[in-house]
Amino acid sequence: MINIAIFASGNGSNAQRIVEYFQDDHDINICRFYCNNPHAFVIQRAKNLEIPCTLFNKADLMAPGKVIQTLKDDNTDWIVLAGFLWLIPSYIIKRFPNRIVNIHPALLPKYGGKGMYGARVHEAVIQNEERESGISIHYVNEQYDEGHIIFQAKCSVSEHDTADKLASRIHQLEYEHYPLIIEKLIRSTPAK
Ligand code: GAR
């Protein structure tokens, strides 16, 4: 079994979609959610889906301890970020080389970097009168949103769009592509 850990900070709709996608898979298993925000709805989703969820704070993440120990105990193979807002520290990146992926709700390298997440990204896209946006799935390195881009998909942006409308179109793209790209990556990467 290939074990995937999903890190999320908020609503967790992508996390849920990924769990549902792999529900009947014989090779790929979502072993746990990790969440840094005790008020995030993703915690409730984990309960509903019967997925263990580990809540952690900055100290747990920044130095080797609870997070890396739990990843090891679960025999985690891949880490998938799905709306996770903190930087992954380098000791975790080194332990999972090319096995951590993120989804960003814009066409990187535009509209990425620290502080660019969720609605802020869509507001900036609309403010700049962009006529297209989209999603970027990329490997995670030590900088926000700068790892190698694996996949992008585009959607149009109209002059009448609001951040909410754009967010829901982007979410649809994410639900459509993220689980498939994760599956392709895992199946084409030799096991450790
Ligand atoms: C998603 O749109 C994801 O791309 C974005 O947060 C949203 C989470 O939604 N991630 C970032 O902005 C990371 N910089 P969800 O919690 O419903 O899956």
Coordinates of N, CA and C and ligand atoms in Angstrom, one line a residue:
M1 N 0.8 -1.2 0.0 CA 0.0 0.0 0.0 C 0.9 1.3 0.0
I2 N 0.5 2.2 -0.8 CA 1.2 3.5 -0.8 C 0.3 4.4 0.1
N3 N 0.9 5.0 1.1 CA 0.2 5.8 2.1 C 0.4 7.3 1.8
I4 N -0.7 8.0 1.7 CA -0.7 9.5 1.5 C -1.2 10.2 2.8
A5 N -0.5 11.2 3.2 CA -0.9 12.1 4.2 C -1.4 13.4 3.6
I6 N -2.5 13.9 4.0 CA -3.0 15.2 3.5 C -2.9 16.2 4.5
F7 N -2.3 17.4 4.2 CA -2.2 18.5 5.1 C -3.2 19.6 4.6
A8 N -4.0 20.1 5.5 CA -5.0 21.1 5.2 C -5.2 22.0 6.4
S9 N -5.5 23.3 6.0 CA -5.7 24.3 7.1 C -7.1 24.8 7.2
G10 N -8.0 24.5 6.3 CA -9.3 25.2 6.3 C -10.4 24.3 6.0
N11 N -11.2 24.6 5.0 CA -12.4 23.9 4.7 C -12.2 22.4 4.4
G12 N -11.2 22.1 3.6 CA -10.9 20.7 3.3 C -11.7 20.0 2.2
S13 N -12.3 20.8 1.3 CA -13.1 20.1 0.3 C -12.2 19.4 -0.7
N14 N -11.0 19.8 -1.0 CA -10.0 19.0 -1.8 C -9.6 17.8 -1.1
A15 N -9.4 17.9 0.2 CA -9.0 16.7 1.0 C -10.1 15.6 0.9
Q16 N -11.3 16.1 1.1 CA -12.4 15.1 1.0 C -12.5 14.5 -0.4
R17 N -12.4 15.3 -1.4 CA -12.5 14.8 -2.8 C -11.4 13.7 -3.1
I18 N -10.2 14.0 -2.5 CA -9.1 13.0 -2.8 C -9.4 11.7 -2.0
V19 N -9.9 11.8 -0.8 CA -10.3 10.6 -0.1 C -11.3 9.8 -0.9
E20 N -12.3 10.5 -1.4 CA -13.4 9.8 -2.1 C -12.9 9.2 -3.4
Y21 N -12.0 9.9 -4.0 CA -11.4 9.3 -5.3 C -10.7 8.0 -5.1
F22 N -9.9 7.9 -3.9 CA -9.1 6.7 -3.7 C -9.8 5.7 -2.8
Q23 N -11.1 5.9 -2.5 CA -11.8 5.1 -1.6 C -11.7 3.6 -1.9
D24 N -11.8 3.2 -3.2 CA -11.8 1.8 -3.5 C -10.5 1.3 -4.1
D25 N -9.5 2.2 -4.0 CA -8.2 1.8 -4.6 C -7.5 0.8 -3.8
H26 N -6.9 -0.2 -4.5 CA -6.2 -1.3 -3.7 C -4.8 -1.0 -3.4
D27 N -4.2 0.1 -4.1 CA -2.8 0.4 -3.9 C -2.5 1.7 -3.1
I28 N -3.5 2.6 -3.2 CA -3.3 3.9 -2.7 C -4.3 4.2 -1.5
N29 N -3.7 4.6 -0.4 CA -4.5 4.8 0.8 C -4.3 6.2 1.4
I30 N -5.3 6.8 1.8 CA -5.2 8.1 2.5 C -5.1 7.7 4.0
C31 N -3.9 7.9 4.6 CA -3.8 7.3 5.9 C -4.1 8.3 7.0
R32 N -4.0 9.6 6.7 CA -4.2 10.6 7.8 C -4.3 12.0 7.2
F33 N -5.1 12.8 7.9 CA -5.1 14.3 7.7 C -4.2 14.9 8.8
Y34 N -3.6 16.0 8.4 CA -2.8 16.8 9.4 C -3.4 18.3 9.3
C35 N -3.6 18.9 10.4 CA -4.2 20.2 10.4 C -3.6 21.1 11.4
N36 N -3.3 22.3 11.1 CA -2.7 23.3 12.0 C -3.7 24.2 12.6
N37 N -5.0 24.1 12.2 CA -6.0 25.0 12.7 C -7.2 24.3 13.4
P38 N -7.2 24.5 14.8 CA -8.2 23.7 15.5 C -9.6 24.1 15.2
H39 N -9.9 25.2 14.4 CA -11.2 25.6 14.1 C -11.6 25.2 12.6
A40 N -10.7 24.5 12.0 CA -10.9 24.2 10.5 C -12.0 23.1 10.3
F41 N -12.8 23.3 9.3 CA -13.8 22.4 9.0 C -13.3 21.0 8.5
V42 N -12.0 21.0 8.1 CA -11.5 19.8 7.6 C -11.4 18.7 8.7
I43 N -11.4 19.2 10.0 CA -11.4 18.2 11.1 C -12.7 17.5 11.2
Q44 N -13.8 18.2 11.0 CA -15.1 17.5 10.9 C -15.2 16.6 9.7
R45 N -14.6 17.0 8.6 CA -14.6 16.1 7.4 C -13.9 14.8 7.7
A46 N -12.7 14.9 8.4 CA -12.0 13.8 8.8 C -12.8 12.8 9.6
K47 N -13.6 13.3 10.6 CA -14.4 12.5 11.4 C -15.5 11.8 10.5
N48 N -16.1 12.6 9.7 CA -17.2 12.0 8.8 C -16.6 10.9 7.9
L49 N -15.4 11.1 7.5 CA -14.8 10.1 6.5 C -14.0 9.0 7.3
E50 N -14.0 9.1 8.6 CA -13.3 8.1 9.4 C -11.8 8.0 9.0
I51 N -11.2 9.2 8.8 CA -9.8 9.3 8.6 C -9.1 9.9 9.9
P52 N -8.1 9.3 10.4 CA -7.4 10.0 11.6 C -7.0 11.4 11.2
C53 N -7.0 12.3 12.2 CA -6.6 13.6 11.9 C -5.7 14.1 13.1
T54 N -4.5 14.5 12.7 CA -3.5 15.0 13.7 C -3.5 16.5 13.7
L55 N -3.8 17.1 14.8 CA -3.7 18.5 15.0 C -2.4 18.9 15.5
F56 N -1.8 19.9 15.0 CA -0.4 20.3 15.4 C -0.3 21.8 15.4
N57 N 0.7 22.3 16.2 CA 1.0 23.7 16.2 C 2.3 24.0 15.5
K58 N 2.7 25.2 15.5 CA 3.9 25.6 14.7 C 5.2 24.9 15.3
A59 N 5.3 24.8 16.6 CA 6.4 24.2 17.2 C 6.5 22.7 16.8
D60 N 5.3 22.0 16.8 CA 5.3 20.6 16.4 C 5.8 20.4 15.0
L61 N 5.6 21.4 14.1 CA 6.0 21.3 12.7 C 7.4 21.7 12.5
M62 N 7.8 22.8 13.1 CA 9.1 23.4 12.8 C 10.3 22.6 13.2
A63 N 10.2 21.8 14.3 CA 11.3 21.0 14.7 C 10.9 19.5 14.7
P64 N 11.8 18.6 14.4 CA 11.4 17.2 14.3 C 10.8 16.8 15.6
G65 N 9.6 16.2 15.6 CA 8.9 15.8 16.8 C 7.6 15.1 16.3
K66 N 6.5 15.6 16.9 CA 5.2 14.9 16.7 C 4.8 14.6 15.2
V67 N 5.1 15.6 14.4 CA 4.6 15.5 13.0 C 5.4 14.4 12.3
I68 N 6.7 14.6 12.3 CA 7.6 13.6 11.5 C 7.4 12.2 12.1
Q69 N 7.3 12.1 13.5 CA 7.1 10.8 14.1 C 5.9 10.1 13.6
T70 N 4.8 10.9 13.5 CA 3.5 10.3 13.1 C 3.6 9.9 11.6
L71 N 4.3 10.7 10.8 CA 4.4 10.4 9.4 C 5.2 9.1 9.3
K72 N 6.2 8.9 10.1 CA 7.0 7.6 10.1 C 6.2 6.5 10.6
D73 N 5.5 6.7 11.7 CA 4.7 5.6 12.3 C 3.6 5.1 11.3
D74 N 3.1 5.9 10.5 CA 2.1 5.5 9.5 C 2.7 5.0 8.2
N75 N 4.1 4.9 8.1 CA 4.7 4.5 6.9 C 4.3 5.4 5.7
T76 N 4.3 6.7 5.9 CA 3.8 7.6 4.9 C 4.7 7.7 3.7
D77 N 4.2 7.6 2.5 CA 5.0 7.7 1.3 C 4.9 9.0 0.6
W78 N 3.8 9.6 0.6 CA 3.6 10.9 0.0 C 2.9 11.9 0.9
I79 N 3.2 13.2 0.7 CA 2.4 14.2 1.4 C 1.7 15.1 0.3
V80 N 0.5 15.3 0.5 CA -0.3 16.1 -0.4 C -0.8 17.3 0.4
L81 N -0.5 18.5 -0.1 CA -1.0 19.7 0.5 C -2.3 20.1 -0.2
A82 N -3.4 20.4 0.6 CA -4.6 20.7 0.0 C -5.2 21.9 0.8
G83 N -4.8 23.1 0.4 CA -5.2 24.3 1.2 C -4.5 24.4 2.5
F84 N -3.2 24.0 2.5 CA -2.3 24.1 3.7 C -1.5 25.4 3.6
L85 N -1.5 26.2 4.7 CA -1.0 27.5 4.5 C 0.4 27.8 5.1
W86 N 1.0 26.8 5.8 CA 2.3 27.1 6.3 C 3.4 26.4 5.4
L87 N 4.6 27.0 5.5 CA 5.7 26.5 4.8 C 6.1 25.1 5.4
I88 N 6.4 24.2 4.5 CA 6.9 22.8 5.0 C 8.4 23.0 5.3
P89 N 8.8 22.7 6.5 CA 10.2 22.8 6.9 C 11.1 21.9 6.1
S90 N 12.4 22.3 6.0 CA 13.3 21.5 5.1 C 13.6 20.1 5.6
Y91 N 13.5 19.8 6.9 CA 13.8 18.5 7.4 C 12.7 17.5 6.8
I92 N 11.5 18.0 6.6 CA 10.4 17.1 6.1 C 10.6 17.0 4.6
I93 N 11.0 18.1 3.9 CA 11.2 18.0 2.4 C 12.3 17.0 2.1
K94 N 13.4 17.1 3.0 CA 14.5 16.1 2.7 C 14.1 14.7 2.9
R95 N 13.2 14.5 3.8 CA 12.8 13.1 4.1 C 11.8 12.6 3.0
F96 N 11.2 13.5 2.3 CA 10.2 13.1 1.2 C 10.6 13.8 -0.1
P97 N 11.8 13.4 -0.6 CA 12.3 14.1 -1.9 C 11.3 13.8 -3.0
N98 N 10.8 14.9 -3.7 CA 9.9 14.8 -4.8 C 8.6 14.0 -4.4
R99 N 8.3 14.0 -3.2 CA 7.1 13.2 -2.8 C 6.2 14.1 -2.0
I100 N 6.3 15.4 -2.2 CA 5.3 16.4 -1.5 C 4.8 17.3 -2.7
V101 N 3.5 17.3 -2.8 CA 2.9 18.1 -3.8 C 1.9 19.1 -3.2
N102 N 1.7 20.2 -4.0 CA 0.7 21.2 -3.5 C -0.1 21.6 -4.7
I103 N -1.3 22.2 -4.4 CA -2.1 22.8 -5.4 C -2.3 24.2 -5.1
H104 N -2.1 25.1 -6.1 CA -2.3 26.5 -5.9 C -3.4 27.0 -6.9
P105 N -4.2 27.9 -6.4 CA -5.4 28.3 -7.2 C -5.1 29.4 -8.2
A106 N -4.0 29.4 -8.9 CA -3.7 30.4 -9.9 C -2.6 29.8 -10.8
L107 N -2.3 30.5 -11.9 CA -1.3 30.0 -12.8 C 0.1 30.5 -12.4
L108 N 0.7 29.7 -11.6 CA 2.1 30.1 -11.1 C 3.0 30.2 -12.3
P109 N 4.0 31.1 -12.3 CA 4.5 31.8 -11.2 C 3.8 33.0 -10.8
K110 N 2.7 33.4 -11.5 CA 1.9 34.5 -11.1 C 1.1 34.2 -9.9
Y111 N 0.9 35.2 -9.0 CA 0.0 35.1 -7.9 C 0.3 34.1 -6.9
G112 N 1.6 33.8 -6.7 CA 2.1 32.9 -5.7 C 2.8 33.6 -4.6
G113 N 3.4 32.9 -3.7 CA 4.2 33.4 -2.6 C 3.5 33.5 -1.3
K114 N 4.3 34.0 -0.3 CA 3.7 34.1 1.1 C 2.5 35.0 1.1
G115 N 1.5 34.6 1.8 CA 0.3 35.4 2.0 C -0.7 35.2 0.8
M116 N -0.3 34.6 -0.3 CA -1.2 34.4 -1.4 C -1.9 33.1 -1.3
Y117 N -3.1 33.1 -0.8 CA -3.9 31.9 -0.7 C -5.4 32.2 -0.8
G118 N -6.1 31.2 -1.2 CA -7.6 31.3 -1.2 C -8.1 32.6 -1.9
A119 N -9.0 33.3 -1.2 CA -9.7 34.4 -1.8 C -8.7 35.5 -2.2
R120 N -7.6 35.7 -1.4 CA -6.6 36.7 -1.7 C -6.1 36.6 -3.2
V121 N -5.9 35.3 -3.6 CA -5.4 35.1 -4.9 C -6.4 35.5 -5.9
H122 N -7.7 35.2 -5.7 CA -8.7 35.5 -6.7 C -9.0 37.0 -6.8
E123 N -8.9 37.6 -5.6 CA -9.1 39.1 -5.6 C -8.0 39.8 -6.4
A124 N -6.8 39.3 -6.2 CA -5.7 39.9 -7.0 C -5.8 39.7 -8.5
V125 N -6.2 38.5 -8.9 CA -6.4 38.2 -10.3 C -7.5 39.1 -10.9
I126 N -8.6 39.3 -10.2 CA -9.7 40.2 -10.6 C -9.2 41.7 -10.7
Q127 N -8.6 42.1 -9.6 CA -8.1 43.4 -9.5 C -7.2 43.8 -10.7
N128 N -6.4 42.8 -11.1 CA -5.4 43.1 -12.2 C -6.1 42.9 -13.6
E129 N -7.4 42.6 -13.6 CA -8.1 42.4 -14.9 C -7.6 41.3 -15.7
E130 N -7.1 40.3 -15.1 CA -6.6 39.1 -15.9 C -7.8 38.5 -16.6
R131 N -7.6 37.9 -17.8 CA -8.7 37.3 -18.5 C -8.6 35.8 -18.4
E132 N -7.6 35.3 -17.7 CA -7.5 33.8 -17.4 C -6.9 33.6 -16.1
S133 N -7.3 32.5 -15.5 CA -6.6 32.0 -14.2 C -6.6 30.5 -14.3
G134 N -6.4 29.8 -13.2 CA -6.4 28.4 -13.3 C -5.8 27.8 -12.1
I135 N -5.3 26.6 -12.2 CA -4.7 25.9 -11.1 C -3.3 25.4 -11.4
S136 N -2.4 25.3 -10.4 CA -1.1 24.8 -10.6 C -0.8 23.7 -9.6
I137 N -0.4 22.6 -10.1 CA 0.0 21.5 -9.1 C 1.5 21.4 -9.3
H138 N 2.2 21.4 -8.1 CA 3.7 21.5 -8.2 C 4.3 20.8 -7.0
Y139 N 5.6 20.4 -7.2 CA 6.3 19.8 -6.1 C 6.6 20.9 -5.1
V140 N 6.8 20.5 -3.9 CA 7.0 21.5 -2.8 C 8.5 21.6 -2.5
N141 N 9.0 22.8 -2.5 CA 10.4 23.0 -2.0 C 10.4 24.0 -0.8
E142 N 11.5 24.5 -0.5 CA 11.6 25.3 0.7 C 11.0 26.7 0.6
Q143 N 10.6 27.1 -0.6 CA 10.0 28.4 -0.8 C 8.5 28.2 -1.2
Y144 N 7.7 29.2 -0.8 CA 6.3 29.2 -1.1 C 6.0 29.1 -2.6
D145 N 5.4 28.1 -3.1 CA 4.8 28.0 -4.5 C 5.9 28.1 -5.5
E146 N 7.2 27.7 -5.2 CA 8.2 27.8 -6.2 C 8.7 26.4 -6.7
G147 N 8.2 25.3 -6.2 CA 8.7 24.0 -6.7 C 8.3 23.8 -8.1
H148 N 8.9 22.8 -8.8 CA 8.7 22.5 -10.2 C 7.2 22.2 -10.4
I149 N 6.7 22.9 -11.5 CA 5.3 22.7 -11.8 C 5.0 21.4 -12.6
I150 N 4.1 20.7 -12.1 CA 3.8 19.4 -12.7 C 2.6 19.5 -13.7
F151 N 1.7 20.3 -13.4 CA 0.4 20.4 -14.2 C -0.3 21.7 -14.0
Q152 N -0.8 22.3 -15.1 CA -1.7 23.5 -14.9 C -2.9 23.3 -15.8
A153 N -4.0 23.9 -15.3 CA -5.2 23.9 -16.1 C -5.8 25.3 -16.0
K154 N -6.4 25.8 -17.1 CA -6.8 27.2 -17.2 C -8.3 27.3 -17.2
C155 N -8.8 28.5 -16.7 CA -10.2 28.9 -16.9 C -10.2 30.3 -17.3
S156 N -11.4 30.8 -17.9 CA -11.4 32.2 -18.2 C -11.9 33.0 -17.0
V157 N -11.6 34.3 -17.1 CA -12.1 35.2 -16.0 C -12.8 36.3 -16.8
S158 N -14.0 36.6 -16.4 CA -14.7 37.7 -17.1 C -14.7 39.0 -16.3
E159 N -15.1 40.1 -16.9 CA -15.1 41.3 -16.2 C -16.1 41.4 -15.1
H160 N -17.1 40.5 -15.2 CA -18.2 40.5 -14.2 C -17.9 39.5 -13.0
D161 N -16.7 38.9 -13.0 CA -16.4 37.9 -12.0 C -16.2 38.5 -10.6
T162 N -16.6 37.8 -9.6 CA -16.3 38.1 -8.2 C -15.3 37.1 -7.8
A163 N -14.6 37.4 -6.6 CA -13.6 36.4 -6.1 C -14.4 35.1 -5.8
D164 N -15.6 35.2 -5.3 CA -16.4 34.0 -4.9 C -16.7 33.1 -6.2
K165 N -17.1 33.8 -7.2 CA -17.5 33.0 -8.5 C -16.2 32.4 -9.0
L166 N -15.1 33.1 -9.0 CA -13.9 32.6 -9.6 C -13.4 31.4 -8.7
A167 N -13.5 31.6 -7.4 CA -13.1 30.5 -6.5 C -13.9 29.2 -6.8
S168 N -15.2 29.3 -7.1 CA -15.9 28.1 -7.2 C -15.5 27.4 -8.6
R169 N -15.3 28.3 -9.6 CA -14.8 27.7 -10.9 C -13.4 27.0 -10.7
I170 N -12.6 27.6 -9.9 CA -11.2 27.1 -9.7 C -11.4 25.8 -8.9
H171 N -12.2 25.8 -7.9 CA -12.4 24.5 -7.1 C -12.9 23.4 -8.0
Q172 N -13.8 23.7 -9.0 CA -14.2 22.6 -9.9 C -13.0 22.0 -10.6
L173 N -12.1 22.9 -11.1 CA -10.9 22.4 -11.8 C -10.0 21.6 -10.8
E174 N -10.0 22.0 -9.6 CA -9.1 21.3 -8.6 C -9.7 19.9 -8.4
Y175 N -11.0 19.8 -8.2 CA -11.6 18.5 -7.9 C -11.5 17.6 -9.1
E176 N -11.5 18.2 -10.3 CA -11.4 17.4 -11.5 C -10.0 16.8 -11.7
H177 N -9.0 17.7 -11.4 CA -7.6 17.3 -11.8 C -6.7 16.8 -10.7
Y178 N -6.9 17.3 -9.5 CA -5.9 17.0 -8.4 C -5.8 15.5 -8.1
P179 N -6.9 14.8 -7.9 CA -6.8 13.4 -7.6 C -6.1 12.6 -8.8
L180 N -6.5 13.0 -10.0 CA -5.9 12.3 -11.2 C -4.4 12.5 -11.3
I181 N -4.0 13.7 -11.1 CA -2.6 14.0 -11.2 C -1.8 13.3 -10.0
I182 N -2.4 13.3 -8.8 CA -1.8 12.5 -7.7 C -1.6 11.1 -8.1
E183 N -2.7 10.5 -8.6 CA -2.6 9.1 -9.0 C -1.5 8.8 -10.0
K184 N -1.5 9.7 -11.1 CA -0.5 9.5 -12.2 C 0.9 9.6 -11.6
L185 N 1.1 10.5 -10.7 CA 2.5 10.7 -10.2 C 2.9 9.5 -9.4
I186 N 2.0 9.1 -8.5 CA 2.3 7.9 -7.7 C 2.6 6.7 -8.5
R187 N 1.7 6.4 -9.5 CA 1.9 5.2 -10.3 C 3.1 5.3 -11.1
S188 N 3.6 6.5 -11.4 CA 4.8 6.5 -12.3 C 6.1 6.8 -11.5
T189 N 6.0 6.8 -10.2 CA 7.2 7.0 -9.4 C 7.6 5.7 -8.8
P190 N 8.9 5.2 -9.0 CA 9.3 4.0 -8.4 C 9.1 4.0 -6.8
A191 N 8.7 2.9 -6.2 CA 8.5 2.9 -4.8 C 9.9 3.1 -4.1
K192 N 9.8 3.6 -2.9 CA 11.1 3.9 -2.1 C 11.8 2.6 -1.8
Ligands
GAR1 C1 -7.9 25.7 -2.7 O1 -8.4 26.5 -3.7 C2 -6.4 25.6 -2.8 O2 -5.9 25.7 -4.1 C3 -6.0 26.8 -2.0 O3 -6.8 26.9 -0.9 C4 -8.1 26.3 -1.3 C5 -8.5 25.3 -0.3 O4 -9.8 24.9 -0.4 N1 -4.6 26.7 -1.7 C6 -3.8 27.8 -1.6 O5 -4.2 28.9 -1.8 C7 -2.4 27.5 -1.2 N2 -1.6 28.7 -1.4 P1 -10.3 23.6 0.3 O6 -9.9 23.7 1.8 O7 -11.8 23.6 0.2 O8 -9.7 22.4 -0.3

